Coordinates of C-alpha atoms and ligand atoms in Angstrom, one line a residue:
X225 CA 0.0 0.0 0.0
X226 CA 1.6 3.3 -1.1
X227 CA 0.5 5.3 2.5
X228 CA 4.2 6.1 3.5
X229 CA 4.7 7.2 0.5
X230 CA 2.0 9.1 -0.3
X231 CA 2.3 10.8 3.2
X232 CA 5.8 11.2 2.4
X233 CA 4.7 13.0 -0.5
X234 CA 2.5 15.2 2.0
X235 CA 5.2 16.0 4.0
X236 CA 7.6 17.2 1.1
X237 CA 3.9 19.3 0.0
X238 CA 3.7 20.9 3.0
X239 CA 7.3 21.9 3.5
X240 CA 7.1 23.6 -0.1
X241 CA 3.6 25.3 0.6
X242 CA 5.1 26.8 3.4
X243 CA 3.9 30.3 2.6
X244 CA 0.4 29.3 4.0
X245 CA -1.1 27.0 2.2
X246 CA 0.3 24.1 3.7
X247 CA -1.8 21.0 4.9
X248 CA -4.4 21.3 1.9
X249 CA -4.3 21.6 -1.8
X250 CA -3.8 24.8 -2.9
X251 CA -7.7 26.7 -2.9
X252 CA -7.6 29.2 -6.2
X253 CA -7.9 32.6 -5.0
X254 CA -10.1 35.4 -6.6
X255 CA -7.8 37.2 -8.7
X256 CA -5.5 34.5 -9.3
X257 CA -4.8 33.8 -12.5
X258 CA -6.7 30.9 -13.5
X259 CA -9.4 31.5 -11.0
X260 CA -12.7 30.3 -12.9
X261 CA -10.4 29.7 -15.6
X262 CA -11.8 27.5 -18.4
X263 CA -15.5 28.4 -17.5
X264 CA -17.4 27.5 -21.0
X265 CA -14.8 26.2 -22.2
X266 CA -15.1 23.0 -21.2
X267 CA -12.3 23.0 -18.3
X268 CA -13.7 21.9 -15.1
X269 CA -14.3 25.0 -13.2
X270 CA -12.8 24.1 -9.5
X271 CA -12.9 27.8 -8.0
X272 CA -17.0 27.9 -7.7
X273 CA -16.3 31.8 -6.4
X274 CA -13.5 31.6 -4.1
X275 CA -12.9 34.7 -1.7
X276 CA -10.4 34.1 1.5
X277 CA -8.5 30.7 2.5
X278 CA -10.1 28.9 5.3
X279 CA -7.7 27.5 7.7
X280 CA -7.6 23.6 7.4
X281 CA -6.1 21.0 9.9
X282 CA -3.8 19.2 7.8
X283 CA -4.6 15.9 6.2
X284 CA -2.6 13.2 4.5
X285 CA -2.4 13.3 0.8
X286 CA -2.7 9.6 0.9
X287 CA -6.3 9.4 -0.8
X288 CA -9.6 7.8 0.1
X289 CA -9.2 5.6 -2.7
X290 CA -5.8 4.2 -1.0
X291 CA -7.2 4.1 2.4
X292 CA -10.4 1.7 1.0
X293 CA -8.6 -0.5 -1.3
X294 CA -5.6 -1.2 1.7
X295 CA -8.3 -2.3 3.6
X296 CA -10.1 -4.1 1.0
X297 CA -7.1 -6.1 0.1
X298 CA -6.2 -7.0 3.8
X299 CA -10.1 -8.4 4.2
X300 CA -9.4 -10.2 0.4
X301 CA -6.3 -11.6 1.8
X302 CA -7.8 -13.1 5.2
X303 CA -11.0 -14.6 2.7
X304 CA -8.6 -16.4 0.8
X305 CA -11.0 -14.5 -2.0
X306 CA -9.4 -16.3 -5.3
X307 CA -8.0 -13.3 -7.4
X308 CA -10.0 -13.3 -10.3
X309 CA -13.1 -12.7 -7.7
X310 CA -10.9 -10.1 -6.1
X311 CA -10.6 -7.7 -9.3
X312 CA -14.3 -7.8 -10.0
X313 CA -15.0 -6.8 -6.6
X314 CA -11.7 -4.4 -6.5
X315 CA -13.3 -2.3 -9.6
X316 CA -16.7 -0.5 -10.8
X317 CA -19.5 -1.9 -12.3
X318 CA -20.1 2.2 -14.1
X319 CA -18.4 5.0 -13.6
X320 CA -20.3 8.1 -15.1
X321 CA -18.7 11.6 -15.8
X322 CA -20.6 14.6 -16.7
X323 CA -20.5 18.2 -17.2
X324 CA -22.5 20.4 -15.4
X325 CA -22.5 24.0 -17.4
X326 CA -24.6 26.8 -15.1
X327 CA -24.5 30.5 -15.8
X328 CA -23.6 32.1 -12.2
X329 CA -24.6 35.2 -10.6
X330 CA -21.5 36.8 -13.0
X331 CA -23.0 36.3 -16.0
X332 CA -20.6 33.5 -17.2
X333 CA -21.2 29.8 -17.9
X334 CA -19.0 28.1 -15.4
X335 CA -18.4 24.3 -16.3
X336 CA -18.1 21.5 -13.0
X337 CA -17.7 18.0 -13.2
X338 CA -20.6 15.7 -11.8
X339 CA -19.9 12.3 -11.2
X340 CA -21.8 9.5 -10.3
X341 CA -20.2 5.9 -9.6
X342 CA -21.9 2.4 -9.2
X343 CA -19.2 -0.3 -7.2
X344 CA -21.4 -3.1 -6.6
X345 CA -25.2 -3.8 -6.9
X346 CA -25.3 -7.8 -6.3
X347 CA -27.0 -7.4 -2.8
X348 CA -29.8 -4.5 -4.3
X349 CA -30.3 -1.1 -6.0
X350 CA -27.1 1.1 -5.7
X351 CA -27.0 3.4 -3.1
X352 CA -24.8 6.5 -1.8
X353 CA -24.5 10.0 -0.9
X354 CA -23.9 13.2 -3.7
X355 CA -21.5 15.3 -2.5
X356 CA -21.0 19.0 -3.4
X357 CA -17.5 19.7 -2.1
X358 CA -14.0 21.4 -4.6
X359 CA -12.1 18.2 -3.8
X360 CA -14.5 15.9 -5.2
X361 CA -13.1 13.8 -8.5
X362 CA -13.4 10.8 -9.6
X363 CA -10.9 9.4 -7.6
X364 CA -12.8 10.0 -4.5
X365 CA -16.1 9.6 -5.7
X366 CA -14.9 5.5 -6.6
X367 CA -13.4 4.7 -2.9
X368 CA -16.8 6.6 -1.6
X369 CA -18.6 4.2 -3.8
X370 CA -17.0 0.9 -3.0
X371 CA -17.3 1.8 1.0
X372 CA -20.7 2.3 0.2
X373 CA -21.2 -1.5 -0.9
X374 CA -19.1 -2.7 2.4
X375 CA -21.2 -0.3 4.5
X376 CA -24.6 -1.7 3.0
X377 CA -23.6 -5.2 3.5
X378 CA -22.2 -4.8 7.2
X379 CA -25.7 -3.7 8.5
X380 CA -27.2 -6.0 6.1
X381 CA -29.7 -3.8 4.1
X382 CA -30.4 -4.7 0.4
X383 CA -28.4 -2.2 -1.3
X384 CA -25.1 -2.0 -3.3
X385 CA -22.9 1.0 -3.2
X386 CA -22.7 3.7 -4.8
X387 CA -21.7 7.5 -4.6
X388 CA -22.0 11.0 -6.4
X389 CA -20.1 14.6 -6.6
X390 CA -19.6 17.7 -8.7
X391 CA -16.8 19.9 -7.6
X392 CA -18.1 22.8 -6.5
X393 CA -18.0 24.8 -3.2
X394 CA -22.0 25.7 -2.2
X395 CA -20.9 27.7 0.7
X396 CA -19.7 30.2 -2.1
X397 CA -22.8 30.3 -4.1
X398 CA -25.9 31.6 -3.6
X399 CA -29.3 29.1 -3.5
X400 CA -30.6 29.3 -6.8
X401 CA -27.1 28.5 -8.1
X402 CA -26.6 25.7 -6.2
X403 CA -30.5 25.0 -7.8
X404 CA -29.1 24.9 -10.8
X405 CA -26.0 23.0 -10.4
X406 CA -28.3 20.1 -8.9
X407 CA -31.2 20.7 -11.4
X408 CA -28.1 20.5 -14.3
X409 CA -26.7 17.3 -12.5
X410 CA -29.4 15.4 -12.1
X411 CA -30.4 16.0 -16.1
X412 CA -27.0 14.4 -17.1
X413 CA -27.6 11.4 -14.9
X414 CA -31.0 10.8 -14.2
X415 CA -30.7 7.5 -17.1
X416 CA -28.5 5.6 -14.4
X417 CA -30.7 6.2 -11.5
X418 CA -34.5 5.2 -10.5
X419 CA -35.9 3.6 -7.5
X420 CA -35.3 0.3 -8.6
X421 CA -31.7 1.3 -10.0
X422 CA -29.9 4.1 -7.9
X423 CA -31.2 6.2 -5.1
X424 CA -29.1 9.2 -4.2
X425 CA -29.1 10.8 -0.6
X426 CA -27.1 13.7 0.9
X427 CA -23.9 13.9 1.4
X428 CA -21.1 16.8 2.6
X429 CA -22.1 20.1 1.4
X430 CA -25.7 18.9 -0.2
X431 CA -29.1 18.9 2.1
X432 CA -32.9 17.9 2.2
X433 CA -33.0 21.2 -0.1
X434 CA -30.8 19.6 -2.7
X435 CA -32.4 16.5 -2.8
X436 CA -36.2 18.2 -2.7
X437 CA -34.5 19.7 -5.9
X438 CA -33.6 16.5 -7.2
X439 CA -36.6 14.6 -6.9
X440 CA -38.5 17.3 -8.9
X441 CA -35.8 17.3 -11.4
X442 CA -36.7 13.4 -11.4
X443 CA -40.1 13.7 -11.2
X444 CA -40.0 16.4 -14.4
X445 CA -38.9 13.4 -16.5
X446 CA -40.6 9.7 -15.1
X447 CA -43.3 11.4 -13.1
X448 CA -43.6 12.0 -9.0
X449 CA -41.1 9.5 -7.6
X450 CA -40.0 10.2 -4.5
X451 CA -38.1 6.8 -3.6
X452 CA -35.4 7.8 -6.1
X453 CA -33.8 10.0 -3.7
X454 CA -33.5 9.8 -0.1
X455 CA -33.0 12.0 2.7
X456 CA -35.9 14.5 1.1
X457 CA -37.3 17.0 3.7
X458 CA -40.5 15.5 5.5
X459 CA -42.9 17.5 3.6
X460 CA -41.9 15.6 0.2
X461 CA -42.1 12.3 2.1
X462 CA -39.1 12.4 3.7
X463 CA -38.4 10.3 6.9
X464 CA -38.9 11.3 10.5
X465 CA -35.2 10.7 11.7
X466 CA -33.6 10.6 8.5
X467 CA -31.3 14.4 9.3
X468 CA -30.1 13.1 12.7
X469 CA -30.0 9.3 11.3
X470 CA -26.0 9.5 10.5
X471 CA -25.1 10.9 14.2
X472 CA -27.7 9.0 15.8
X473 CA -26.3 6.0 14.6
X474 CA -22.3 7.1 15.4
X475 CA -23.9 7.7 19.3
X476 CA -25.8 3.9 19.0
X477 CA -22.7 2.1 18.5
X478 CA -20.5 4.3 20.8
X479 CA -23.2 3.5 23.5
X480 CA -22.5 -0.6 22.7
X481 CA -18.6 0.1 22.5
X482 CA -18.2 1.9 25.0
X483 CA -17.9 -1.3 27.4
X484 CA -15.4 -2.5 25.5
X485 CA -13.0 0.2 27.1
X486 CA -15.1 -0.1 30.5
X487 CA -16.4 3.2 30.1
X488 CA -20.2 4.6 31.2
X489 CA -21.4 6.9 28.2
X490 CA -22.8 9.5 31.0
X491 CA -19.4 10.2 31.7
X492 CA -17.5 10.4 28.8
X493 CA -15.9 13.9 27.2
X494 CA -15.9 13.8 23.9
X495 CA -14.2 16.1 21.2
X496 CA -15.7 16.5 17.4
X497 CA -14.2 17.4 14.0
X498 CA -16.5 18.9 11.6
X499 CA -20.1 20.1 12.8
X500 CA -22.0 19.8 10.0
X501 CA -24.9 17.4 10.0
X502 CA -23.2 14.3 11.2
X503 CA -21.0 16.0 13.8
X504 CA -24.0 17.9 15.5
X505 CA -26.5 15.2 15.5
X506 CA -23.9 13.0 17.3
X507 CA -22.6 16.0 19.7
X508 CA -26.1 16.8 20.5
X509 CA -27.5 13.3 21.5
X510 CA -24.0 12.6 23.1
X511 CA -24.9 15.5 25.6
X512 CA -28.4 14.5 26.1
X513 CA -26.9 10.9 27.1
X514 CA -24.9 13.5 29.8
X515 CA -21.2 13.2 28.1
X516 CA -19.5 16.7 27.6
X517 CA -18.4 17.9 24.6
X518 CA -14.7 19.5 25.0
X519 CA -13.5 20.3 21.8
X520 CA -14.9 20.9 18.4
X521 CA -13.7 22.1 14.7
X522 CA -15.3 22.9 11.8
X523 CA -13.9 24.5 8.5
X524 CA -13.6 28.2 10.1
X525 CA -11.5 26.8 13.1
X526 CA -11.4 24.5 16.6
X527 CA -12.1 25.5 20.0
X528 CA -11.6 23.8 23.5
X529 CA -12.8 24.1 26.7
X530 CA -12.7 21.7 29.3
X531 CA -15.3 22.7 31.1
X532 CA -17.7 21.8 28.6
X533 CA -19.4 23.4 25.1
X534 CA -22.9 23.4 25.3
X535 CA -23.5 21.2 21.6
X536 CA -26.9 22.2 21.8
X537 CA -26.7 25.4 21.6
X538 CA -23.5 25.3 19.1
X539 CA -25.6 24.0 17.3
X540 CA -28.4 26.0 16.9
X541 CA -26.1 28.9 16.3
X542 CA -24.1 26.9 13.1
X543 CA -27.8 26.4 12.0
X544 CA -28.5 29.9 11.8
X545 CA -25.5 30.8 9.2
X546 CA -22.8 30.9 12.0
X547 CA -19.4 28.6 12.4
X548 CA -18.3 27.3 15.4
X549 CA -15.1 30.0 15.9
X550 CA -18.2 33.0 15.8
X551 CA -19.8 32.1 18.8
X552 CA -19.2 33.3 22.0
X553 CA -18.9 30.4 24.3
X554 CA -16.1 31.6 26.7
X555 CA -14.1 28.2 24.8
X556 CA -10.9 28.8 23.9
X557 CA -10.3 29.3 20.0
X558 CA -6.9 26.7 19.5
X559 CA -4.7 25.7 16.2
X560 CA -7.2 23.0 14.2
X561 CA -4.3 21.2 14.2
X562 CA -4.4 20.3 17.9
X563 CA -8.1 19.3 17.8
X564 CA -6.7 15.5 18.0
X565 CA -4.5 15.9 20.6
X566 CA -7.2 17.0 23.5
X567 CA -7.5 15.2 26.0
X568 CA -11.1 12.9 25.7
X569 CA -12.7 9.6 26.3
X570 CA -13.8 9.6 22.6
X571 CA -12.9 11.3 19.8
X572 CA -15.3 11.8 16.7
X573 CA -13.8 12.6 13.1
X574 CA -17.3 14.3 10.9
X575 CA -15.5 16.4 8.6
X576 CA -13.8 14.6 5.4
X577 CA -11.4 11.8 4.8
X578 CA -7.4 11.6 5.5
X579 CA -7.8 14.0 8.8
X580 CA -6.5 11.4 10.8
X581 CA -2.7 10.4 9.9
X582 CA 0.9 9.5 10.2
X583 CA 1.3 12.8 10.6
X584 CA -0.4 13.3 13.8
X585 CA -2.0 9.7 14.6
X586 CA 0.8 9.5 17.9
X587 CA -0.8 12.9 19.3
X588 CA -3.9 11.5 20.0
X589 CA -5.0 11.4 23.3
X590 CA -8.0 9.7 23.5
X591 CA -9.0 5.9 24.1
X592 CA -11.8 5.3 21.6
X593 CA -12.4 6.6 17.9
X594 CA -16.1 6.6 16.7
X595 CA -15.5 7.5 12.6
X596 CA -18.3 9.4 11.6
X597 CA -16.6 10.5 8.5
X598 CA -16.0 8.4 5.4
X599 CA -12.3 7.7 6.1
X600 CA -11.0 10.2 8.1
X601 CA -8.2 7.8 9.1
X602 CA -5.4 6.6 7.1
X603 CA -3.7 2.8 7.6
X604 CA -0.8 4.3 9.1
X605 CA -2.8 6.3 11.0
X606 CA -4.3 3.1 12.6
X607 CA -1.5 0.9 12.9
X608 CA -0.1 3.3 15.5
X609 CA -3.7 4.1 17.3
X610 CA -3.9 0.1 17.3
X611 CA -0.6 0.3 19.1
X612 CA -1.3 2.9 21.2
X613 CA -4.4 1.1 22.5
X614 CA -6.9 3.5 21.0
X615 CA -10.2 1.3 20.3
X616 CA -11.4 2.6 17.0
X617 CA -15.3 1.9 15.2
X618 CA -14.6 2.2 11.7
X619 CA -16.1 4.2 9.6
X620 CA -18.2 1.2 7.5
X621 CA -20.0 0.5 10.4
X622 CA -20.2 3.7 12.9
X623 CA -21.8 6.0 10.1
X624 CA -24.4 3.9 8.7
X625 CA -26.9 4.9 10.4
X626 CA -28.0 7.3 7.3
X627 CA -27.9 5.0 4.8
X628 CA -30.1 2.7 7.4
X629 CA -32.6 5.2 7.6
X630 CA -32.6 6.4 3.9
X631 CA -33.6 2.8 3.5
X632 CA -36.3 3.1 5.8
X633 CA -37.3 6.5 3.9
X634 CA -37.4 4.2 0.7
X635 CA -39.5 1.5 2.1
X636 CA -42.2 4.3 3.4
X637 CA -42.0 5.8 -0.1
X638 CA -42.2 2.7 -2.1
X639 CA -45.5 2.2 0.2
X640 CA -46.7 5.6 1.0
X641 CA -47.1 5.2 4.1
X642 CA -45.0 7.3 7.1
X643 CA -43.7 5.9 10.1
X644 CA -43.3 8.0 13.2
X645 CA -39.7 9.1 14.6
X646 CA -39.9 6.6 17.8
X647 CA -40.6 4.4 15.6
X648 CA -37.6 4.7 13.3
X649 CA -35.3 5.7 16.0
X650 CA -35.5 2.5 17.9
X651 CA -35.3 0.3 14.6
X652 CA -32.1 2.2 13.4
X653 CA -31.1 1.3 17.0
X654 CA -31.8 -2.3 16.4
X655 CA -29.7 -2.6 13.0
X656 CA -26.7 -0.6 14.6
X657 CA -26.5 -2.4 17.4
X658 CA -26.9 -5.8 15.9
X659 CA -24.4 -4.7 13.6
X660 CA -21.7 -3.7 16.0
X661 CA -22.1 -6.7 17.9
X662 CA -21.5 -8.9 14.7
X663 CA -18.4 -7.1 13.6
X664 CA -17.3 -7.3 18.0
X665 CA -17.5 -11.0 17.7
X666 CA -16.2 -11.3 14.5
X667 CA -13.1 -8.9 15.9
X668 CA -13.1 -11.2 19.2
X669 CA -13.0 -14.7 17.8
X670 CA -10.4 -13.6 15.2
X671 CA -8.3 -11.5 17.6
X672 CA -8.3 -8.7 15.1
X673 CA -9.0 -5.0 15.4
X674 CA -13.2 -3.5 14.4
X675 CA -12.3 -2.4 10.7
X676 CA -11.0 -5.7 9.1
X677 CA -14.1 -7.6 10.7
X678 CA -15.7 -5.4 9.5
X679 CA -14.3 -5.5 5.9
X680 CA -14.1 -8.9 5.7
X681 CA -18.4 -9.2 7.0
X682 CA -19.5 -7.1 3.9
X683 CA -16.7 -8.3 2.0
X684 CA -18.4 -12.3 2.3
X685 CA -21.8 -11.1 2.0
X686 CA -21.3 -9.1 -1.0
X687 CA -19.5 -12.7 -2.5
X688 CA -22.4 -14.8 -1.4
X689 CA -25.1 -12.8 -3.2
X690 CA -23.1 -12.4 -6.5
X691 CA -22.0 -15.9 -6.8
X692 CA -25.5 -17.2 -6.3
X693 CA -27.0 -14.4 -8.6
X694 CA -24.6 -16.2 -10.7
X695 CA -22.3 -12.6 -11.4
X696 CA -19.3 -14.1 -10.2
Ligands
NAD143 P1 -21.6 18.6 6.3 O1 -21.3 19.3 5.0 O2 -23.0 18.8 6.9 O3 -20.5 18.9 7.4 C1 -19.2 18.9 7.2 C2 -18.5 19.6 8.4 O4 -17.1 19.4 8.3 C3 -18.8 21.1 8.4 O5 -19.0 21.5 9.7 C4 -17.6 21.7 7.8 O6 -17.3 23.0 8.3 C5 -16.6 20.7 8.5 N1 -15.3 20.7 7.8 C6 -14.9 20.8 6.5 N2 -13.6 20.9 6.4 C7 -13.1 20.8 7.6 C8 -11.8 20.8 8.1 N3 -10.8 20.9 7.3 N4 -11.6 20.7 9.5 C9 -12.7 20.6 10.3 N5 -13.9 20.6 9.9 C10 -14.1 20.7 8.6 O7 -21.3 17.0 6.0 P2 -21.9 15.8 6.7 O8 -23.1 15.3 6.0 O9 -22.0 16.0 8.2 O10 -20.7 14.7 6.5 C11 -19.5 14.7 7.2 C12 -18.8 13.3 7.0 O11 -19.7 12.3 7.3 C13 -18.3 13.1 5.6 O12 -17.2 12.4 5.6 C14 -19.5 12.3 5.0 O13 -19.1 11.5 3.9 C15 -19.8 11.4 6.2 N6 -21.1 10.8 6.2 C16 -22.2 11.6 6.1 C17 -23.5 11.0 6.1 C18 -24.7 11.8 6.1 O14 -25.8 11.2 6.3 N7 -24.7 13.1 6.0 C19 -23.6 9.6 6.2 C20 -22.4 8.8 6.3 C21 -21.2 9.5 6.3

């Protein structure tokens, strides 16, 4: 696996980027040359409006299509999978690339690249997040895809794996633009997707707004369908539960880990990175549950305070426009980079993949990692957590509590009926717990860490449906 290497890579990035930029790759500034550079004339357009540099914790330039197929062929290995099985599974069943031309608020056409990949559909209709973020490419958008069809698997719904992106930057744009680049988006692919094909559900930077707007795009073309997205806002039959699904989920299996590391979830401190939808769900129920949040991050910045941020309340403010550095908590504001060295019971990576490194892995200073990112943590990364005793729930299994409850969004919408939230709630709780406790015994009886039982869980279930479908 090329993770040294590529974090060596990172390393000798960093060291020339020293002038500020270091960490990330380098964000096109407005009045660089090149800035929307290419826009209508085919070039992808990867500024989407750019004003002032955000600070980012570093990540590893190792990519999320590394991290998923080191772990995919450590699972392949322990299977015994033959190699000819091992390819089909390694690769994409379609891969689609589109443009997406919209005319922005500057008059211009600016061209992004939509993308929209399909891993695996043996055990059902393909199924993943679309993601509106500048890093997205096809790179990403495949190891997002394949995760997907281990994910699926592992908590034993009947979906394959599948994931979408265009590379734009939302929090630049205004509404109707981001409109239009989902409207434009979903016109290129709607052919692949379909209830009984694809369903689409929110990812980073994309919302119940963006997929209310992709249903109607939909619905222009085959009719009212709501089961071919998920994740849709209640009042276009959307699922009680379905926003808080992901970090309800994350909280569910920390609640049945936390044993593992003898530790009562009342009294845990916890520290989250990234408070978007998955990171606030999962800080607010944590709190509720009477754990203390001590640290959080999100893409303006991290603050610290060890006598406790009130999530709920963080919370509401980040939902009314704000970031967690604007808001007057009496926290300390601190470098983003020392986020993962706080000192916590559990720490919670909800921001994006690769945050979690060689780089900065031996800092940590807590005893349990709940991944509610895709990723967040590279093998390096959890070779020396593994060493350093840190128990970690990977990401496969710890965030799929969305995808659990998108499926329960499709079931209502393929019946038209609604369940209420209790209702959902505790049978998200039942999968996610069953799940973990699969994966634990699996980890147990094979004296290996959470992710490779995990791995190899999906990897055998995904085998046993496409052999007997008579795929492979
Ligand atoms: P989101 O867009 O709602 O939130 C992302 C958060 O990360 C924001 O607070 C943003 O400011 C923050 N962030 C961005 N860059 C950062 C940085 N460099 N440092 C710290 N924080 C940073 O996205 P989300 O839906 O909450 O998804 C978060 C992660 O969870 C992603 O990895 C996503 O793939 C994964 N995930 C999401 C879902 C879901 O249902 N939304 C399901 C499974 C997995």
């Amino acid at each position: 696996m090329g993770d040294e290497v590529t974090e060596e890579r990172a390393e000798a990035e960093e060291a020339e980027n020293e002038d500020g930029a270091a960490g990330g790759p380098s964000v096109p500034q407005e009045g660089d040359a090149g800035a929307h550079a290419g826009a209508g004339h085919g070039e992808p357009d990867k500024s989407a409006k750019q004003t002032e540099e955000e600070p980012t914790p570093s990540r590893a330039e190792v990519s999320n299509y590394e991290i998923v197929e080191h772990w995919f062929n450590v699972a392949a290995e322990r299977l015994e999978l033959p190699e000819d099985v091992a390819a089909v599974l390694r690769s994409s069943y379609r891969e689609v690339q589109v443009q997406v031309p919209v005319q922005l608020g500057d008059g211009k056409i600016h061209v992004f690249s939509g993308y929209r990949v399909q891993h695996n559909g043996a055990r059902g209709p393909y199924k993943g997040g679309i993601r509106f973020h500048p890093e997205v490419d096809l790179d990403e958008v495949r190891a997002l895809a394949e995760l997907m069809t281990w994910k699926t698997a592992i908590v034993n719904i009947p979906y394959g794996g599948a994931k979408g992106g265009v590379n734009v930057d939302p929090s630049k744009l205004e509404q109707r633009e981001v409109e239009a680049i989902a409207r434009s988006f979903m016109d290129k692919i709607e052919k692949v997707l379909g209830p009984q094909r694809d369903i689409p559900a929110p990812d980073v930077g994309t919302n119940a707004q963006v997929m209310a707007w992709l249903m109607d795009e939909y619905g222009k073309l085959h009719g009212h369908t709501p089961a071919c997205v998920t994740g849709k806002p209640i009042a276009l039959e959307g699922s009680y539960g379905r926003e808080a699904a992901t970090g309800r989920g994350v909280v569910q299996v920390f609640c049945e880990a936390a044993p593992e590391i003898d530790l009562d979830p009342a009294d845990a401190t916890f520290v989250i990175q990234g408070f978007g939808n998955v990171g606030a769900s999962a800080a607010r129920l944590l709190q509720e549950l009477g754990a203390k949040l001590v640290g959080v991050a999100d893409a303006s910045g991290a603050i610290a305070s060890s006598d406790g941020i009130d999530a709920e309340k963080l919370a509401e403010h980040v939902r009314d426009d704000g970031t967690v550095t604007d808001y007057d908590t009496g926290a300390e504001e601190i470098d983003p980079d020392d986020l993962v060295a706080l000192e916590c019971d559990v720490f919670i990576p909800a921001a994006l993949g690769g945050m979690i490194h060689e780089g900065n892995a031996d800092r940590m200073q807590c005893r349990m990692i709940v991944e509610g990112a895709n990723s967040p943590t590279t093998p390096n990364a959890d070779k020396v957590l593994n060493e350093n005793g840190v128990f970690v729930v990977p990401d496969v299994l710890a965030n799929a509590g969305g995808v659990v409850v998108s499926y329960f969004e499709w079931v209502q919408n393929l019946q038209h009926f609604r369940w209420g939230e209790g209702e959902v709630n505790e049978k998200l709780a039942d999968i996610m717990r069953g799940a973990f406790r699969e994966v634990a015994d699996r980890a147990h009886e094979n004296d290996t860490p959470m992710r490779p039982a995990a791995y190899e869980l999906g990897i055998q279930r995904v085998v046993e449906a496409a052999s007997t479908r008579g795929y492979i």
